[in-house]
GROMACS .gro file of C-alpha atoms in nm:
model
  226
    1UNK     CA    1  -1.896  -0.814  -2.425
    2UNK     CA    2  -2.062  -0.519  -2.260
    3UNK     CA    3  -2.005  -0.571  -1.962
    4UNK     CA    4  -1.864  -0.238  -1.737
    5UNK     CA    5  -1.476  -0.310  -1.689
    6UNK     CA    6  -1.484  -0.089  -1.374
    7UNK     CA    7  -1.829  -0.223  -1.197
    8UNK     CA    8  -1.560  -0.401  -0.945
    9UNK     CA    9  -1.452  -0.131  -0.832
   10UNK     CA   10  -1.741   0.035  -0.772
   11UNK     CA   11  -1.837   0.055  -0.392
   12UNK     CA   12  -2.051  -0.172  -0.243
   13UNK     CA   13  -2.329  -0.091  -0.048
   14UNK     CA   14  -2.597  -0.324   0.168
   15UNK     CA   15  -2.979  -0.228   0.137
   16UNK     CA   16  -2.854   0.120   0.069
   17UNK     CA   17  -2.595   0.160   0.308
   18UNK     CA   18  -2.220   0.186   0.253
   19UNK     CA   19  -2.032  -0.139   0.277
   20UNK     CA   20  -1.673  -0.031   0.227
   21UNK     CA   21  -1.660   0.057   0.621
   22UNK     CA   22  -1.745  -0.299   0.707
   23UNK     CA   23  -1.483  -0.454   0.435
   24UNK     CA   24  -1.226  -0.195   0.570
   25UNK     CA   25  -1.251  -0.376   0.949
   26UNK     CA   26  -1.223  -0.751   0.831
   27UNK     CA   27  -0.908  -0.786   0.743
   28UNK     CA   28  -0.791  -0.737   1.103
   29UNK     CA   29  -1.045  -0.997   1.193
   30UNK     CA   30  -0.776  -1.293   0.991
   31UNK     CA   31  -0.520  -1.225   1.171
   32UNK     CA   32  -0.498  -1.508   1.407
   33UNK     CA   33  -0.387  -1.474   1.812
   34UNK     CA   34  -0.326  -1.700   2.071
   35UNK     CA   35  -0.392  -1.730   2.441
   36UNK     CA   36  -0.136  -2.009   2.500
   37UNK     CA   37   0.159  -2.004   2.613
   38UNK     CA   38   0.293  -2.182   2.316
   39UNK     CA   39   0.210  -2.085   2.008
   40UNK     CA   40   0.110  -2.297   1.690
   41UNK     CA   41   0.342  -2.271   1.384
   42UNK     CA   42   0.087  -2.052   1.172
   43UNK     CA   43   0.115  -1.808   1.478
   44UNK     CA   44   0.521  -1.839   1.517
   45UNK     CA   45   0.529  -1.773   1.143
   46UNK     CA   46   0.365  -1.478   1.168
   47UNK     CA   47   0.533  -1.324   1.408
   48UNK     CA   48   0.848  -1.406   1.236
   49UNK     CA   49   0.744  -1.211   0.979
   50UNK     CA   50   0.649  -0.953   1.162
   51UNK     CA   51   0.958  -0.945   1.339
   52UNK     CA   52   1.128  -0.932   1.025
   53UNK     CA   53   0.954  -0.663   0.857
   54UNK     CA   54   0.959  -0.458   1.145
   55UNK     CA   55   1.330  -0.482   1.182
   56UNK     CA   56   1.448  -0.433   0.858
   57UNK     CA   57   1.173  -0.057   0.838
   58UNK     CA   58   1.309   0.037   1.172
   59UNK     CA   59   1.688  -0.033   1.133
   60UNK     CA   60   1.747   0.315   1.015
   61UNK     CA   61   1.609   0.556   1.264
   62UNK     CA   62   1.679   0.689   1.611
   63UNK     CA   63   1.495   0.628   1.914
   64UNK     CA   64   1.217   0.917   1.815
   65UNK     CA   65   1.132   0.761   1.485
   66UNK     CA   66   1.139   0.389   1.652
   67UNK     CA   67   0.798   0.519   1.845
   68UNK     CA   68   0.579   0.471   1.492
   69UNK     CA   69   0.694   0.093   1.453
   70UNK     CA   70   0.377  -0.003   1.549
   71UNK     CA   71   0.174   0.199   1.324
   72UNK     CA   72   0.406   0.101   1.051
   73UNK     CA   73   0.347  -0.242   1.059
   74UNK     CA   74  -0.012  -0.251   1.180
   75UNK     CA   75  -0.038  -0.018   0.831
   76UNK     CA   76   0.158  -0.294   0.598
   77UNK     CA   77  -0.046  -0.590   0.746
   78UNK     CA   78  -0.369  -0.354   0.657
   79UNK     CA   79  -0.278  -0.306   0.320
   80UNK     CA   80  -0.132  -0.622   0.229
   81UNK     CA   81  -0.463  -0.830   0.387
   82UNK     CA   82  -0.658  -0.601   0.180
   83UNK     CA   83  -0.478  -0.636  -0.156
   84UNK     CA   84  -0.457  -0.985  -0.102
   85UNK     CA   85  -0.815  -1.017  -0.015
   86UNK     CA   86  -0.930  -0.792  -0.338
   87UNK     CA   87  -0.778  -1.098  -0.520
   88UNK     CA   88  -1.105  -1.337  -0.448
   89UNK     CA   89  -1.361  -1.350  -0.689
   90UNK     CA   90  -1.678  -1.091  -0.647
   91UNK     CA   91  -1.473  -0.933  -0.396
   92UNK     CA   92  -1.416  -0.523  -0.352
   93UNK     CA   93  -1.040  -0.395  -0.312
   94UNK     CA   94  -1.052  -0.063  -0.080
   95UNK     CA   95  -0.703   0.002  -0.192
   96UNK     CA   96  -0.812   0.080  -0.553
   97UNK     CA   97  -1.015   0.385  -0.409
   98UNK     CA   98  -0.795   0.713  -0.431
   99UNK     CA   99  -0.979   0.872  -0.159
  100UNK     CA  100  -0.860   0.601   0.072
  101UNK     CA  101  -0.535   0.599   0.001
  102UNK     CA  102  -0.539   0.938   0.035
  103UNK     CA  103  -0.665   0.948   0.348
  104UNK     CA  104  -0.398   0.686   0.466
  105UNK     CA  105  -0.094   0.858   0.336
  106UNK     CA  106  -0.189   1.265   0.397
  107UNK     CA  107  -0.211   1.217   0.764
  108UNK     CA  108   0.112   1.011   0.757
  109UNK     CA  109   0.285   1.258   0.548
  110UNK     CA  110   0.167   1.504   0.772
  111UNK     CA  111   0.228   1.399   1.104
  112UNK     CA  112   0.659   1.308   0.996
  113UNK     CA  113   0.700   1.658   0.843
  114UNK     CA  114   0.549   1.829   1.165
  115UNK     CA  115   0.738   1.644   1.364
  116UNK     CA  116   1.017   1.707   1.153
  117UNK     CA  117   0.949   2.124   1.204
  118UNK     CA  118   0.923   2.083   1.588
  119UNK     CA  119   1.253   1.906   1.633
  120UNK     CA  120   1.458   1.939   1.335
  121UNK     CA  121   1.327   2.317   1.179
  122UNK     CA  122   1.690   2.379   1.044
  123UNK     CA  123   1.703   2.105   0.845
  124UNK     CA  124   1.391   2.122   0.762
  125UNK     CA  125   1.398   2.403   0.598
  126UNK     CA  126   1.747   2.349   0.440
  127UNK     CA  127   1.595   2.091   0.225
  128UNK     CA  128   1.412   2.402   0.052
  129UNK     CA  129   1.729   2.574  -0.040
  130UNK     CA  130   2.018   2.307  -0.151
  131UNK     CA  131   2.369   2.447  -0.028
  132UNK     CA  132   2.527   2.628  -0.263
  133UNK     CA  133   2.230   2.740  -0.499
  134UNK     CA  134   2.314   3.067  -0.708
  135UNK     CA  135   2.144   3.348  -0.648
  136UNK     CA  136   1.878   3.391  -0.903
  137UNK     CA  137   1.715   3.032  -0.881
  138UNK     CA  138   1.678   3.074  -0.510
  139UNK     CA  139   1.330   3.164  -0.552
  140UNK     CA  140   1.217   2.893  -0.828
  141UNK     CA  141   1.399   2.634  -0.623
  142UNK     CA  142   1.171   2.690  -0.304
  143UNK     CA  143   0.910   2.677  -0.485
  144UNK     CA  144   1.017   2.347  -0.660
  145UNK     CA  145   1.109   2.209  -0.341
  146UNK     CA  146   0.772   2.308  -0.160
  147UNK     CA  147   0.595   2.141  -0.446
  148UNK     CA  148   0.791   1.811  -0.465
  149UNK     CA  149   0.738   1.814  -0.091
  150UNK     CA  150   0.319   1.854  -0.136
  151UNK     CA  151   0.320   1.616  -0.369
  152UNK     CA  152   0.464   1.339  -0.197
  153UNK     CA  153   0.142   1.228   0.011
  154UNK     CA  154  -0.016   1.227  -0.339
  155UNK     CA  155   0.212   1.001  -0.511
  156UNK     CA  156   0.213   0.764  -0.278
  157UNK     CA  157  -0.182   0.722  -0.277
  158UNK     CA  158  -0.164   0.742  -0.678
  159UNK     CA  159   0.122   0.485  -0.682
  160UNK     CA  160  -0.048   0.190  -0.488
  161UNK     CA  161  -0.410   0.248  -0.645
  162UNK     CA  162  -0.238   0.246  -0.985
  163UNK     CA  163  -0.095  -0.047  -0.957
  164UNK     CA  164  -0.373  -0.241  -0.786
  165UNK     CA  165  -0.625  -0.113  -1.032
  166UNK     CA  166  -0.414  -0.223  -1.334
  167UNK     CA  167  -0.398  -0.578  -1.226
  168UNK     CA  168  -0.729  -0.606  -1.118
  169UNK     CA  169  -0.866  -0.504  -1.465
  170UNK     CA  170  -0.563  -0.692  -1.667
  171UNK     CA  171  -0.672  -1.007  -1.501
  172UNK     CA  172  -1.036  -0.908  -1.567
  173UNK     CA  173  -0.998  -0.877  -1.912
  174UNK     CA  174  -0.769  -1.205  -1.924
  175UNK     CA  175  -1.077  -1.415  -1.708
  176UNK     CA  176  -1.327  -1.282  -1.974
  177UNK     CA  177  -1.137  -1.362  -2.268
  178UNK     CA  178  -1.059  -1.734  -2.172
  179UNK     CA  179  -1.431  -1.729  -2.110
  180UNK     CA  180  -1.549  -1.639  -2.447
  181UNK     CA  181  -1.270  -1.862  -2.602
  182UNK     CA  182  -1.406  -2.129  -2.424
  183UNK     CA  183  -1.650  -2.214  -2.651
  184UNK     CA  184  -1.428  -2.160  -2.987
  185UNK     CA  185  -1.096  -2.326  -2.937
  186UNK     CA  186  -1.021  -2.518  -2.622
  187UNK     CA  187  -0.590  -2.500  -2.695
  188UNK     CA  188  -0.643  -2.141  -2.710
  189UNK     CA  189  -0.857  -2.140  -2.355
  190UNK     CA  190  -0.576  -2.338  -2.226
  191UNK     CA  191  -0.298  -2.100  -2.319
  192UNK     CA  192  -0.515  -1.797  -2.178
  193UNK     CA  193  -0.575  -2.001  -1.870
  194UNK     CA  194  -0.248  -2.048  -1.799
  195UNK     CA  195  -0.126  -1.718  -1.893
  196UNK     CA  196  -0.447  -1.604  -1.622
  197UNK     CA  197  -0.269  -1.858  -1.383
  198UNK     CA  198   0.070  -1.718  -1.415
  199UNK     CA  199  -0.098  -1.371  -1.393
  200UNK     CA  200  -0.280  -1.438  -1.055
  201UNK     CA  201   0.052  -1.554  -0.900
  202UNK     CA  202   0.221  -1.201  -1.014
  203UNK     CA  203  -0.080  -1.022  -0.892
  204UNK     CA  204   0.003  -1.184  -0.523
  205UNK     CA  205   0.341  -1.048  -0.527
  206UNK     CA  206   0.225  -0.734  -0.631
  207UNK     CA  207  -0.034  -0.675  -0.344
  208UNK     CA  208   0.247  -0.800  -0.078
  209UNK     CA  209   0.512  -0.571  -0.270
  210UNK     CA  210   0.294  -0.236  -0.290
  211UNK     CA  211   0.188  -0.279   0.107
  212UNK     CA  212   0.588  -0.271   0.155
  213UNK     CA  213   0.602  -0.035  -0.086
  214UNK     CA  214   0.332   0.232   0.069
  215UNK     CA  215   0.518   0.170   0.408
  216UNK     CA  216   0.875   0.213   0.337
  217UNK     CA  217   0.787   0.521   0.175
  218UNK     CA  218   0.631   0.652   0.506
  219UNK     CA  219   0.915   0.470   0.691
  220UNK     CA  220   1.171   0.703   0.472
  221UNK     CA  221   0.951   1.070   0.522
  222UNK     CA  222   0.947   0.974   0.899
  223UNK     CA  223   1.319   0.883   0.850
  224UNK     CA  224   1.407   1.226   0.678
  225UNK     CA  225   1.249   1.405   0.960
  226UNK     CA  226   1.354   1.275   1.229
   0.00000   0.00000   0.00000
């Protein structure tokens, strides 16, 4: 087969133009609201779950750090629509772009260690120097701890489009393979289906357990600095 492994995660674009903008906004557009006073069980369900979520992320921190709830869970409902919708056949995933998740998690990072200097700058800083550091290493442990620090935006982009991108191409290669074995041994097609089944359920869990992922990360910088 020579078919491109990767053209599905290539970014779409419509009679020239860029797509992805226009795939990034419909997720929001599933999330169903009511008007009514009383709400239908899909919408007391998901505000259970929101409830939930946001409760468990925001059980840790003081009053200051309780301001970002919302941003925190409009951010995990983002990313877990999108996962989940990357899941449909000819479909593009944003979260498998490293430029994306970049640009999600720098300004994140960046805005909980700023606030972090304003109000905390003592402890802040302390986190550079561990207490009771001989010495000599003073100097190669600031400059340990300034990198670890830098790097953290970075491994949380790297982290969620490594994982989506490795299921997205394992089930790729699984859906091509039960393809061509169609046609040779139909047990065989059957075990590979199955195994594809199995694989599609996994992938589910995944996309819900990287959005919580991605956001209790941010939940714990924002917790560390405030």
């Amino acid at each position: 087969m020579n078919e491109n492994l990767f053209a599905s995660f290539i970014a779409p674009t419509i009679l020239g133009l860029p797509a992805a903008v226009l795939i990034i906004l419909f997720p929001p557009l599933l999330i169903p609201t009511s008007k009514y006073l009383i709400n239908n069980r899909l919408i007391t369900t998901q505000q259970w779950l929101i409830k939930l979520t946001s409760k468990q992320m925001m059980a840790m921190h003081n009053t200051k750090g309780r301001t970002w709830s919302l941003m925190l869970v409009s951010l995990i409902i983002f990313i877990a629509t999108t996962n989940l919708l990357g899941l449909l056949p000819h479909s593009f995933t944003p979260t498998t772009q490293l430029s994306m998740n970049l640009a999600m998690a720098i300004p994140l990072w960046a805005g909980a260690v700023i606030m972090g200097f304003r109000s905390k700058i003592k402890n802040a800083l302390a986190h550079f120097l561990p207490q009771g550091t001989p010495t000599p290493l003073i100097p190669m442990l600031v400059i340990i701890e300034t990198i670890s620090l830098l790097i953290q935006p970075v491994a949380l982009a790297v982290r969620l489009t490594a994982n989506i991108t490795a299921g997205h191409l394992l089930m790729h290669l699984i859906g091509s393979a039960t393809l061509a074995m169609s046609t040779i041994n139909l047990p065989s097609t059957l075990i590979i289906f199955t195994i594809l089944i199995l694989l599609t359920i996994l992938e589910i869990a995944v996309a819900l357990i990287q959005a919580y992922v991605f956001t209790l990360l941010v939940s714990l910088y924002l917790h560390d600095n405030t």
